[in-house]
Coordinates of C-alpha atoms in Angstrom, one line a residue:
Chain A
M1344 CA 83.6 115.3 74.1
S1345 CA 81.7 112.1 74.9
R1346 CA 78.9 112.0 77.4
Q1347 CA 80.9 109.7 79.6
A1348 CA 83.8 112.1 79.7
I1349 CA 81.5 115.0 80.6
G1350 CA 80.0 112.8 83.3
L1351 CA 83.4 112.1 84.8
I1352 CA 84.4 115.8 84.8
V1353 CA 81.1 116.7 86.5
V1354 CA 81.8 114.0 89.2
L1355 CA 85.4 115.2 89.7
L1356 CA 84.3 118.9 89.9
L1357 CA 81.6 117.9 92.4
F1358 CA 84.2 116.1 94.4
V1359 CA 86.6 119.0 94.4
G1360 CA 83.7 121.4 95.3
L1361 CA 82.7 119.2 98.3
L1362 CA 86.3 119.1 99.4
V1363 CA 86.5 122.9 99.3
V1364 CA 83.3 123.2 101.3
R1365 CA 84.5 120.6 103.8
A1366 CA 87.8 122.5 104.2
G1367 CA 86.0 125.7 105.0
I1368 CA 83.8 124.2 107.8
G1369 CA 85.0 124.0 111.4
K1370 CA 88.7 123.4 111.9
G1371 CA 89.2 122.3 108.3
M1372 CA 90.7 118.9 107.4
G1373 CA 93.7 116.8 106.5
R1374 CA 96.4 118.4 108.6
V1375 CA 99.1 116.9 110.8
Y1376 CA 100.7 118.8 113.6
S1377 CA 104.0 118.0 115.1
E1378 CA 106.2 118.9 118.1
R1379 CA 109.6 120.0 117.0
E1380 CA 112.4 118.9 119.3
S1381 CA 116.1 119.7 119.0
V1382 CA 118.5 116.9 119.9
A1383 CA 122.0 117.9 120.9
M1384 CA 124.7 115.4 121.8
V1385 CA 128.2 116.2 123.0
Q1386 CA 131.2 113.9 123.2
V1387 CA 132.8 113.8 126.7
E1388 CA 135.7 112.0 128.3
I1389 CA 134.2 110.3 131.4
P1390 CA 136.6 108.9 134.0
I1391 CA 136.4 105.1 134.6
L1392 CA 136.2 104.5 138.3
D1393 CA 138.3 101.9 140.0
V1394 CA 135.7 100.2 142.1
V1395 CA 137.0 97.8 144.8
E1396 CA 134.4 95.9 146.8
G1397 CA 131.7 98.4 145.8
E1398 CA 133.7 101.5 146.8
A1399 CA 135.4 103.9 144.3
K1400 CA 139.1 104.0 144.9
G1401 CA 140.1 106.4 142.1
T1402 CA 140.1 106.4 138.3
V1403 CA 141.8 104.0 135.8
G1404 CA 141.5 106.2 132.7
T1405 CA 138.7 107.7 130.7
E1406 CA 136.3 106.6 128.1
S1407 CA 134.9 108.7 125.3
V1408 CA 131.1 108.7 125.1
W1409 CA 128.3 110.8 123.5
V1410 CA 125.8 112.1 126.0
P1411 CA 122.8 114.5 125.7
A1412 CA 124.1 118.1 125.9
A1413 CA 121.7 118.8 128.7
S1414 CA 122.7 115.8 130.8
D1415 CA 124.7 116.0 134.1
D1416 CA 127.6 114.3 132.5
A1417 CA 127.7 117.0 129.8
V1418 CA 127.6 119.7 132.4
D1419 CA 130.4 118.1 134.4
F1420 CA 132.8 116.9 131.6
A1421 CA 132.1 118.9 128.4
S1422 CA 134.2 121.8 127.4
A1423 CA 133.8 124.5 124.7
D1424 CA 136.0 122.4 122.4
S1425 CA 134.0 119.1 122.9
P1426 CA 132.6 117.8 119.6
R1427 CA 128.9 118.6 119.4
V1428 CA 126.2 117.4 117.0
E1429 CA 122.7 118.8 116.7
W1430 CA 119.7 117.8 114.7
E1431 CA 116.0 118.3 114.9
T1432 CA 113.2 115.7 115.2
T1433 CA 109.4 116.1 114.8
T1434 CA 106.9 114.0 116.7
P1435 CA 103.3 114.0 115.5
I1436 CA 100.9 115.3 118.1
K1437 CA 97.1 115.1 118.2
P1438 CA 95.5 118.1 116.5
G1439 CA 93.5 118.6 119.7
T1440 CA 96.8 119.2 121.6
Y1441 CA 97.7 121.9 119.0
F1442 CA 94.2 123.5 119.2
Q1443 CA 94.5 123.7 122.9
D1444 CA 97.8 125.7 122.8
P1445 CA 98.4 127.0 119.2
S1446 CA 100.8 129.7 120.5
N1447 CA 103.3 127.0 121.7
A1448 CA 106.4 127.6 119.6
A1449 CA 107.3 123.9 119.6
F1450 CA 104.0 123.0 117.9
E1451 CA 103.7 123.5 114.1
L1452 CA 101.9 122.3 111.0
D1453 CA 103.9 119.4 109.8
W1454 CA 104.0 120.0 106.0
P1455 CA 105.7 116.7 104.9
R1456 CA 103.2 114.6 106.9
T1457 CA 100.2 116.8 105.9
I1458 CA 101.2 116.3 102.2
G1459 CA 101.6 112.6 103.0
I1460 CA 98.0 112.4 104.3
W1461 CA 96.7 114.0 101.1
V1462 CA 98.8 111.8 98.8
A1463 CA 97.7 108.7 100.7
A1464 CA 94.0 109.8 100.4
L1465 CA 94.3 110.5 96.7
F1466 CA 96.1 107.1 96.2
T1467 CA 93.3 105.4 98.1
L1468 CA 90.7 107.0 96.0
A1469 CA 92.7 106.2 92.8
I1470 CA 92.7 102.5 93.7
F1471 CA 89.0 102.6 94.6
S1472 CA 88.3 104.1 91.1
F1473 CA 88.9 100.6 89.7
L1474 CA 85.5 99.6 91.1
Y1475 CA 84.0 101.8 88.4
K1476 CA 86.3 100.5 85.6
D1477 CA 89.9 100.3 84.6
N1478 CA 91.1 103.9 84.1
A1479 CA 94.1 106.0 83.8
I1480 CA 94.1 107.2 87.4
Y1481 CA 94.1 103.6 88.6
K1482 CA 96.9 102.6 86.3
I1483 CA 99.0 105.5 87.6
A1484 CA 98.5 104.3 91.2
E1485 CA 99.2 100.7 90.1
S1486 CA 102.5 101.8 88.4
V1487 CA 103.5 103.6 91.6
V1488 CA 102.9 100.4 93.6
V1489 CA 105.1 98.4 91.3
G1490 CA 107.9 101.0 91.3
V1491 CA 107.8 101.8 95.0
S1492 CA 107.5 98.2 96.2
A1493 CA 110.5 97.1 94.0
G1494 CA 112.6 99.9 95.3
Y1495 CA 111.5 99.3 98.9
A1496 CA 112.4 95.6 98.8
M1497 CA 115.8 96.4 97.3
V1498 CA 116.5 99.0 100.0
I1499 CA 115.4 96.8 102.9
G1500 CA 117.4 93.9 101.4
F1501 CA 120.5 96.1 101.2
W1502 CA 120.4 97.7 104.6
D1503 CA 119.0 94.8 106.6
M1504 CA 120.7 91.9 104.9
L1505 CA 123.6 92.8 102.7
V1506 CA 125.2 95.4 104.9
P1507 CA 125.2 93.5 108.3
N1508 CA 125.4 90.0 107.0
L1509 CA 127.6 90.2 103.9
L1510 CA 129.7 93.4 104.1
G1511 CA 129.7 93.1 107.9
K1512 CA 131.5 89.7 107.6
L1513 CA 133.8 90.5 104.7
V1514 CA 134.8 94.2 105.5
P1515 CA 133.7 94.5 109.1
M1516 CA 135.9 97.5 110.0
F1517 CA 134.5 99.5 107.1
V1518 CA 130.9 98.6 108.2
Q1519 CA 131.7 99.4 111.8
T1520 CA 133.2 102.8 110.9
H1521 CA 130.4 104.0 108.7
F1522 CA 127.2 102.1 109.1
I1523 CA 127.0 100.0 112.3
P1524 CA 129.2 101.6 115.0
G1525 CA 127.7 99.3 117.6
M1526 CA 128.9 96.1 115.8
T1527 CA 131.1 94.1 118.2
D1528 CA 132.4 91.2 116.1
T1529 CA 134.9 92.8 113.7
S1530 CA 136.7 89.6 112.6
V1531 CA 136.6 88.8 108.9
N1532 CA 134.7 85.6 108.0
W1533 CA 136.0 84.5 104.6
L1534 CA 133.3 81.8 104.4
Y1535 CA 131.0 84.6 103.4
I1536 CA 132.8 84.9 100.1
I1537 CA 130.5 82.0 99.0
P1538 CA 127.2 84.0 99.0
A1539 CA 129.1 86.9 97.5
V1540 CA 130.2 84.8 94.6
F1541 CA 126.8 83.1 94.2
G1542 CA 125.1 86.5 94.4
I1543 CA 127.3 87.9 91.6
L1544 CA 126.7 84.7 89.6
L1545 CA 122.9 85.2 90.0
L1546 CA 123.3 88.7 88.4
M1547 CA 124.9 87.1 85.4
R1548 CA 121.3 86.4 84.2
L1549 CA 121.2 90.1 83.1
A1550 CA 124.5 89.8 81.2
P1551 CA 124.4 89.3 77.4
K1552 CA 126.7 86.2 77.7
G1553 CA 127.3 83.5 80.4
Q1554 CA 123.7 83.6 81.6
W1555 CA 124.0 79.9 82.4
L1556 CA 126.3 80.8 85.3
S1557 CA 123.2 82.1 87.2
L1558 CA 122.0 78.5 87.3
W1559 CA 124.8 77.8 89.9
A1560 CA 123.3 80.4 92.2
L1561 CA 119.8 79.1 91.5
A1562 CA 121.0 75.6 92.3
F1563 CA 122.3 76.9 95.7
I1564 CA 119.0 78.6 96.4
V1565 CA 117.0 75.5 95.4
G1566 CA 119.2 73.1 97.4
T1567 CA 119.1 75.3 100.5
T1568 CA 115.3 75.8 100.3
A1569 CA 114.6 72.1 99.6
A1570 CA 116.7 71.0 102.6
I1571 CA 115.5 73.6 105.1
R1572 CA 111.8 73.3 104.0
M1573 CA 112.0 69.5 104.1
V1574 CA 113.3 69.3 107.7
G1575 CA 111.1 72.3 108.8
Y1576 CA 107.9 70.9 107.4
I1577 CA 108.5 67.4 108.7
E1578 CA 109.4 68.7 112.2
G1579 CA 107.1 71.7 112.4
D1580 CA 104.0 70.5 110.5
F1581 CA 103.9 66.8 109.9
L1582 CA 105.1 65.5 113.3
S1583 CA 103.6 68.3 115.4
Q1584 CA 100.1 67.9 113.8
I1585 CA 100.1 64.2 114.3
N1586 CA 101.3 64.7 117.9
A1587 CA 98.5 67.2 118.5
T1588 CA 95.9 64.7 117.0
V1589 CA 96.9 61.5 118.7
M1590 CA 95.6 62.4 122.2
P1591 CA 93.3 60.5 124.6
I1592 CA 89.7 60.8 123.5
Y1593 CA 88.5 61.0 127.1
Q1594 CA 89.5 64.5 128.1
V1595 CA 89.2 65.3 131.8
V1596 CA 88.3 68.9 132.7
E1597 CA 88.6 69.9 136.3
G1598 CA 86.5 72.6 137.9
A1599 CA 87.6 75.4 140.1
N1600 CA 87.4 73.2 143.2
G1601 CA 89.6 70.5 141.7
S1602 CA 86.7 68.0 141.1
V1603 CA 85.9 66.6 137.6
D1604 CA 83.5 68.9 135.7
V1605 CA 81.3 66.3 134.1
Y1606 CA 79.6 68.6 131.6
S1607 CA 82.9 70.1 130.4
T1608 CA 84.5 66.7 130.3
I1609 CA 81.8 65.3 128.1
W1610 CA 82.0 68.2 125.7
A1611 CA 85.8 68.2 125.6
S1612 CA 85.8 64.4 124.9
I1613 CA 83.2 64.8 122.1
R1614 CA 85.3 67.6 120.6
Q1615 CA 88.4 65.4 120.7
F1616 CA 86.5 62.5 119.1
I1617 CA 85.2 64.7 116.3
L1618 CA 88.7 66.1 115.7
L1619 CA 90.2 62.7 115.4
I1620 CA 87.5 61.4 113.1
G1621 CA 87.8 64.5 111.0
V1622 CA 91.5 64.3 110.6
L1623 CA 91.4 60.6 109.7
A1624 CA 88.5 61.1 107.3
C1625 CA 90.2 63.9 105.5
L1626 CA 93.4 61.9 105.2
T1627 CA 91.4 59.0 103.8
Y1628 CA 90.1 61.4 101.2
F1629 CA 93.6 62.5 100.3
F1630 CA 94.8 58.9 99.9
F1631 CA 94.3 58.1 96.3
S1632 CA 96.2 54.8 96.2
V1633 CA 92.9 53.1 97.1
E1634 CA 89.8 53.5 95.1
H1635 CA 87.2 55.5 97.0
K1636 CA 84.5 52.8 97.1
G1637 CA 82.6 51.1 99.9
V1638 CA 83.8 51.9 103.4
V1639 CA 86.7 53.9 102.1
G1640 CA 84.4 55.9 99.9
G1641 CA 82.0 56.6 102.8
V1642 CA 84.8 57.7 105.0
A1643 CA 86.3 59.9 102.2
R1644 CA 82.9 61.5 101.8
V1645 CA 82.8 62.4 105.5
G1646 CA 86.3 63.8 104.8
I1647 CA 84.9 66.0 102.0
W1648 CA 82.3 67.4 104.4
F1649 CA 85.0 68.3 106.9
L1650 CA 87.0 69.9 104.1
M1651 CA 84.0 71.9 102.9
I1652 CA 83.5 73.2 106.4
T1653 CA 87.2 74.1 106.5
F1654 CA 87.0 75.9 103.2
G1655 CA 83.8 77.7 104.3
A1656 CA 85.5 78.9 107.5
A1657 CA 88.6 80.0 105.5
F1658 CA 86.3 81.9 103.1
G1659 CA 84.4 83.6 106.0
F1660 CA 87.7 84.5 107.6
T1661 CA 89.1 85.9 104.4
V1662 CA 86.0 88.0 103.7
M1663 CA 86.1 89.3 107.3
G1664 CA 89.8 90.2 106.9
R1665 CA 89.2 92.1 103.7
I1666 CA 86.2 93.9 105.2
A1667 CA 88.4 94.9 108.2
L1668 CA 91.0 96.3 105.8
L1669 CA 88.2 98.1 103.9
A1670 CA 86.9 99.6 107.1
A1671 CA 90.4 100.7 108.0
R1672 CA 90.7 102.5 104.7
F1673 CA 87.4 104.2 105.2
E1674 CA 88.4 105.2 108.7
F1675 CA 91.6 106.7 107.3
L1676 CA 89.6 108.7 104.7
F1677 CA 86.9 109.9 107.1
D1678 CA 89.0 110.3 110.2
D1679 CA 92.6 111.2 109.3
W1680 CA 91.8 113.0 106.0
L1681 CA 88.3 114.5 106.0
W1682 CA 88.0 114.9 109.8
L1683 CA 84.4 113.9 109.6
I1684 CA 84.6 111.3 112.4
D1685 CA 86.8 111.3 115.5
P1686 CA 86.6 107.9 117.2
T1687 CA 89.9 108.3 119.1
N1688 CA 89.4 111.9 120.2
Q1689 CA 92.2 113.1 118.0
R1690 CA 90.8 116.6 117.5
T1691 CA 88.9 117.1 120.8
I1692 CA 90.6 119.7 123.0
P1693 CA 91.9 117.6 126.0
D1694 CA 90.5 120.0 128.6
A1695 CA 87.0 119.7 127.0
V1696 CA 87.3 115.9 127.1
A1697 CA 88.2 116.0 130.8
V1698 CA 85.3 118.3 131.6
L1699 CA 82.7 116.3 129.7
G1700 CA 84.1 113.1 131.1
M1701 CA 84.7 111.6 127.6
Chain B
M721 CA 128.7 69.5 82.1
L722 CA 129.1 73.0 83.5
K723 CA 125.5 73.9 82.6
R724 CA 123.7 70.8 83.9
N725 CA 125.9 68.7 86.2
V726 CA 127.5 71.4 88.3
P727 CA 124.1 72.9 89.4
L728 CA 122.8 69.4 90.2
L729 CA 125.9 68.7 92.2
I730 CA 125.6 72.0 94.1
T731 CA 121.9 71.4 94.9
G732 CA 122.6 67.8 96.1
L733 CA 125.7 68.6 98.2
I734 CA 124.2 71.7 99.8
G735 CA 120.9 69.9 100.5
V736 CA 122.5 66.7 101.9
F737 CA 124.8 68.8 104.1
L738 CA 122.0 70.9 105.6
I739 CA 119.9 67.7 106.3
V740 CA 122.9 65.9 107.8
A741 CA 123.8 69.0 109.9
N742 CA 120.5 68.4 111.9
F743 CA 122.0 65.3 113.3
F744 CA 125.4 66.7 114.3
P745 CA 125.3 69.6 116.8
S746 CA 128.9 70.6 115.8
L747 CA 127.6 71.4 112.3
S748 CA 124.6 73.4 113.4
A749 CA 126.6 76.7 113.4
M750 CA 127.6 76.1 109.8
S751 CA 124.1 75.2 109.0
E752 CA 122.9 78.6 110.4
D753 CA 125.6 80.3 108.2
F754 CA 124.1 78.6 105.2
T755 CA 120.6 79.9 106.1
V756 CA 122.1 83.4 106.2
F757 CA 123.8 82.7 102.8
F758 CA 120.4 82.0 101.5
G759 CA 119.1 85.3 102.8
I760 CA 122.0 87.1 101.2
I761 CA 121.5 85.6 97.8
A762 CA 117.8 86.3 98.1
A763 CA 118.7 89.9 98.8
M764 CA 120.9 89.9 95.7
A765 CA 118.0 88.5 93.8
F766 CA 116.1 91.7 94.5
V767 CA 118.9 93.5 92.5
L768 CA 118.2 91.0 89.7
G769 CA 114.5 91.8 90.0
G770 CA 115.3 95.6 89.9
G771 CA 117.6 95.0 86.8
S772 CA 114.9 93.0 85.1
L773 CA 112.3 95.7 85.9
L774 CA 114.6 98.3 84.3
K775 CA 115.2 96.2 81.2
V776 CA 111.5 95.5 80.6
H777 CA 110.3 99.1 81.2
L778 CA 113.2 100.8 79.4
K779 CA 112.4 98.7 76.3
K780 CA 108.7 99.6 76.6
I781 CA 109.6 103.2 76.7
S782 CA 112.2 103.1 73.9
D783 CA 109.7 101.2 71.6
R784 CA 106.9 103.6 72.6
N785 CA 104.7 100.6 73.2
A786 CA 101.1 101.1 74.4
G787 CA 101.1 102.4 78.0
W788 CA 104.8 103.5 77.9
A789 CA 104.0 106.5 80.1
Y790 CA 103.0 104.2 82.9
S791 CA 106.5 102.5 82.5
L792 CA 107.9 106.0 83.0
I793 CA 106.0 106.3 86.3
V794 CA 107.2 102.8 87.4
L795 CA 110.9 103.7 86.7
G796 CA 110.5 107.2 88.3
T797 CA 109.0 105.9 91.5
F798 CA 111.5 103.0 91.6
A799 CA 114.5 105.4 91.2
I800 CA 113.2 107.8 93.8
T801 CA 112.5 105.1 96.4
L802 CA 115.9 103.5 95.7
A803 CA 117.8 106.8 95.9
V804 CA 115.9 107.9 99.1
G805 CA 116.5 104.6 100.8
L806 CA 120.1 103.8 99.7
L807 CA 121.3 107.4 100.4
K808 CA 119.4 107.5 103.7
I809 CA 118.0 110.9 102.8
G810 CA 116.7 112.7 105.9
V811 CA 117.9 109.9 108.3
P812 CA 119.2 111.3 111.6
P813 CA 122.3 109.6 113.0
N814 CA 122.0 106.9 115.7
P815 CA 121.8 108.9 119.0
G816 CA 124.5 106.6 120.5
F817 CA 126.9 107.5 117.6
P818 CA 125.9 111.0 116.4
D819 CA 129.3 111.6 114.7
K820 CA 128.4 108.7 112.2
P821 CA 125.8 110.3 109.8
W822 CA 125.1 106.9 108.2
S823 CA 124.4 105.0 111.4
G824 CA 120.7 105.8 111.7
S825 CA 118.0 103.4 110.7
V826 CA 116.5 103.9 107.2
N827 CA 113.1 103.1 108.7
A828 CA 113.2 105.7 111.5
D829 CA 110.2 107.9 112.1
G830 CA 110.2 111.1 110.1
T831 CA 112.6 109.9 107.4
A832 CA 111.9 110.3 103.7
F833 CA 111.9 106.5 103.2
E834 CA 109.4 106.0 106.1
W835 CA 107.3 108.7 104.4
I836 CA 107.2 106.7 101.2
Y837 CA 106.2 103.6 103.1
E838 CA 103.6 105.3 105.3
Y839 CA 102.0 107.5 102.7
A840 CA 102.5 105.6 99.4
L841 CA 103.2 101.9 99.7
K842 CA 101.0 101.2 102.7
P843 CA 97.8 102.9 101.6
L844 CA 98.1 101.6 98.0
S845 CA 98.7 98.0 99.0
A846 CA 96.1 98.1 101.8
T847 CA 93.5 99.5 99.5
M848 CA 94.3 96.9 96.8
F849 CA 93.7 94.1 99.3
A850 CA 90.6 95.9 100.7
M851 CA 89.1 96.0 97.3
L852 CA 89.1 92.2 97.2
A853 CA 86.2 92.5 99.7
F854 CA 84.0 93.7 96.9
Y855 CA 85.1 91.1 94.4
I856 CA 84.9 88.2 96.9
A857 CA 81.4 89.3 97.7
S858 CA 80.5 89.6 94.1
A859 CA 82.0 86.2 93.2
A860 CA 80.3 84.5 96.1
F861 CA 77.0 86.0 95.1
R862 CA 77.4 84.6 91.6
A863 CA 79.0 81.3 92.3
F864 CA 77.5 80.1 95.7
R865 CA 74.5 77.9 95.1
A866 CA 73.3 75.4 97.8
K867 CA 72.9 72.6 95.2
N868 CA 74.1 69.7 97.3
I869 CA 75.2 68.8 100.9
E870 CA 78.8 69.8 100.3
A871 CA 77.8 73.3 99.0
I872 CA 75.3 73.7 101.8
L873 CA 78.1 72.9 104.4
L874 CA 80.5 75.4 102.8
L875 CA 77.9 78.1 102.5
G876 CA 76.5 77.6 105.9
T877 CA 79.9 77.6 107.6
A878 CA 80.9 80.8 105.8
F879 CA 77.6 82.4 106.9
I880 CA 78.0 81.4 110.5
I881 CA 81.7 82.5 110.6
L882 CA 80.8 85.9 109.1
L883 CA 77.8 86.4 111.4
G884 CA 79.9 85.3 114.4
R885 CA 82.2 88.2 113.9
T886 CA 79.5 90.9 113.6
F887 CA 77.0 92.5 115.9
A888 CA 74.2 91.1 113.9
G889 CA 75.3 87.6 115.0
Y890 CA 75.3 88.6 118.6
Y891 CA 71.8 90.1 118.4
L892 CA 70.4 87.2 116.4
T893 CA 71.1 84.6 119.1
G894 CA 71.6 86.9 122.1
W895 CA 68.3 85.6 123.6
I896 CA 69.9 82.2 124.4
P897 CA 71.2 82.3 128.0
I898 CA 75.0 82.5 128.0
D899 CA 75.3 80.2 131.0
G900 CA 72.6 77.8 130.0
P901 CA 72.9 74.3 128.5
F902 CA 72.2 75.7 125.0
S903 CA 74.8 78.5 125.1
G904 CA 76.8 76.6 122.4
L905 CA 74.1 77.4 119.9
R906 CA 74.8 81.2 120.2
I907 CA 76.3 82.2 116.8
E908 CA 79.5 83.5 118.3
E909 CA 80.0 80.2 120.3
L910 CA 79.1 78.1 117.3
S911 CA 81.6 80.1 115.2
V912 CA 84.3 79.4 117.8
Y913 CA 83.4 75.7 118.0
I914 CA 83.5 75.3 114.2
M915 CA 87.0 77.0 114.1
Q916 CA 88.3 74.9 117.0
V917 CA 87.0 71.5 115.9
F918 CA 85.9 71.1 112.3
N919 CA 88.2 73.7 110.8
T920 CA 91.2 72.4 112.9
A921 CA 90.5 68.8 111.7
G922 CA 90.4 69.8 108.0
S923 CA 93.4 72.2 108.4
R924 CA 95.4 69.5 110.1
A925 CA 94.8 67.0 107.3
I926 CA 95.7 69.7 104.7
I927 CA 98.9 70.6 106.6
I928 CA 100.0 67.0 106.9
G929 CA 99.4 66.6 103.2
I930 CA 101.4 69.7 102.4
A931 CA 104.3 68.6 104.6
L932 CA 104.4 65.2 102.9
G933 CA 104.2 66.9 99.5
I934 CA 107.0 69.3 100.3
A935 CA 109.2 66.5 101.7
S936 CA 108.8 64.3 98.7
T937 CA 109.3 67.2 96.2
S938 CA 112.4 68.3 98.2
L939 CA 113.8 64.8 98.0
K940 CA 113.2 64.6 94.3
I941 CA 115.0 67.8 93.8
L942 CA 118.0 66.9 96.0
M943 CA 118.3 63.5 94.3
G944 CA 118.3 65.2 90.9
L945 CA 115.0 63.5 89.8
D946 CA 113.3 66.8 89.4
R947 CA 115.4 69.2 87.3
S948 CA 112.7 71.6 86.2
Y949 CA 114.4 74.5 87.9
L950 CA 117.3 74.2 85.4
G951 CA 115.0 74.8 82.5
G952 CA 115.0 72.8 79.3
G953 CA 111.7 71.0 79.9
N954 CA 112.9 67.9 81.9

């Protein structure tokens, strides 16, 4: 066994040892507690009141609705034969709530979510292991990302797009009966046969023969994208940005008493002037039909300075965004998993918080 | 004919119709339908992506190429996610329609699919993006050199923006009175000023350039001058 492998094993053992020690201190670590709740619904026939001028004059039939089994409607209208459906839900609670009243039968250790916390923590560490070097643990995590994200996109595409927008238009009664009972429009729209056909043509790319048919679907996607993007960018970006730039340089700022705030007016006007100069200078730099020499060259150079400031700001923002994400991952590891920090009083017993005024 | 001209015709007709629809309110409903069509075909493209993923990784496994075991993990996690999501495993019914077991949302709290998102996809992708913090810092340390005025501007702005969003920035210029005439020199104020004025100016010019580029490229595609999406090199 190489020295490097021995070193890795030692680090891993040390890590596991530290975890075991941490798990044995205080209230332990990495657990999620939930409150179990039973949901019971019962189908009842509720009379429809005949209301005339705000006054009930009798009933005009009944309507069949599902109501909670403990509701007044259920007590009044449900019988022993009424259809009834029950299931259980679990809602995560703060560990502190559980520690306060561990004998509460509704509170319990939530095994799926607890396992989830551990899986998420190990995945996080697996990805971080790439900072040392490319290794098998990282590659496993990377493969999971590929597999899960592909499956996730397909599932979301199916339930959120294909079922309501394609099947819901072509076979609405089937969709209403099984998947979306609340769907109101149940008329068939045969126009939606077009995306169905193009979608199937797109899948021809996987077929051994007739792959060229997928070009028709691709042509549809390209045509739609080009048209929508062209109009959208001209309207939403090109015109709106020009509209926002072509403003009076003299910007009047009024104070609280309605009079002109001279100091703020000067600064707002300078700001608008710099903005206008900046946009024009940058556009001059992007205009390559004229050689960047003389006055044009000078203005283009000012444009480059503005662009450098923009790129610097973008860089700073990106770095801060990534650091915020990194901080969030560390917070997850140290707070949710290891229980070493508790910035949101998750594990503090509520009474103690109240007494200490925290 | 069928392989080249029909796709060009489809692209042109669809594109012209959607552009013209903007000028005729009576066509706007149909235009919205076409936008939904696009979404539907894009969702079907995910199936194509899944099929392609299967094809590539199954070949890798059958050929016993290097790293085939990772392909096994890719396919395994793909199949599990797909099965859990499409079969709505552990999804309770919609409380309004409890007799319809398939009526619940696949993303509902406590479902197996939500578990996969919350405890696998989210931490993995968030950590991958978070790791970029190390690499950006490392790349910046190696590449950033204040050699000329442009580099100084870029470096200085990045430094001010970074400082402006940290406590260090507040402490550094905290001695400047907040209501005095020089309050604009406080790092956090400077950072806001840069974002609102200089960054806005540069971003506007870039956005205008992008919009013009997209409009001209779209026109080239719709007019059949750009056929690169059909393959074949022209």
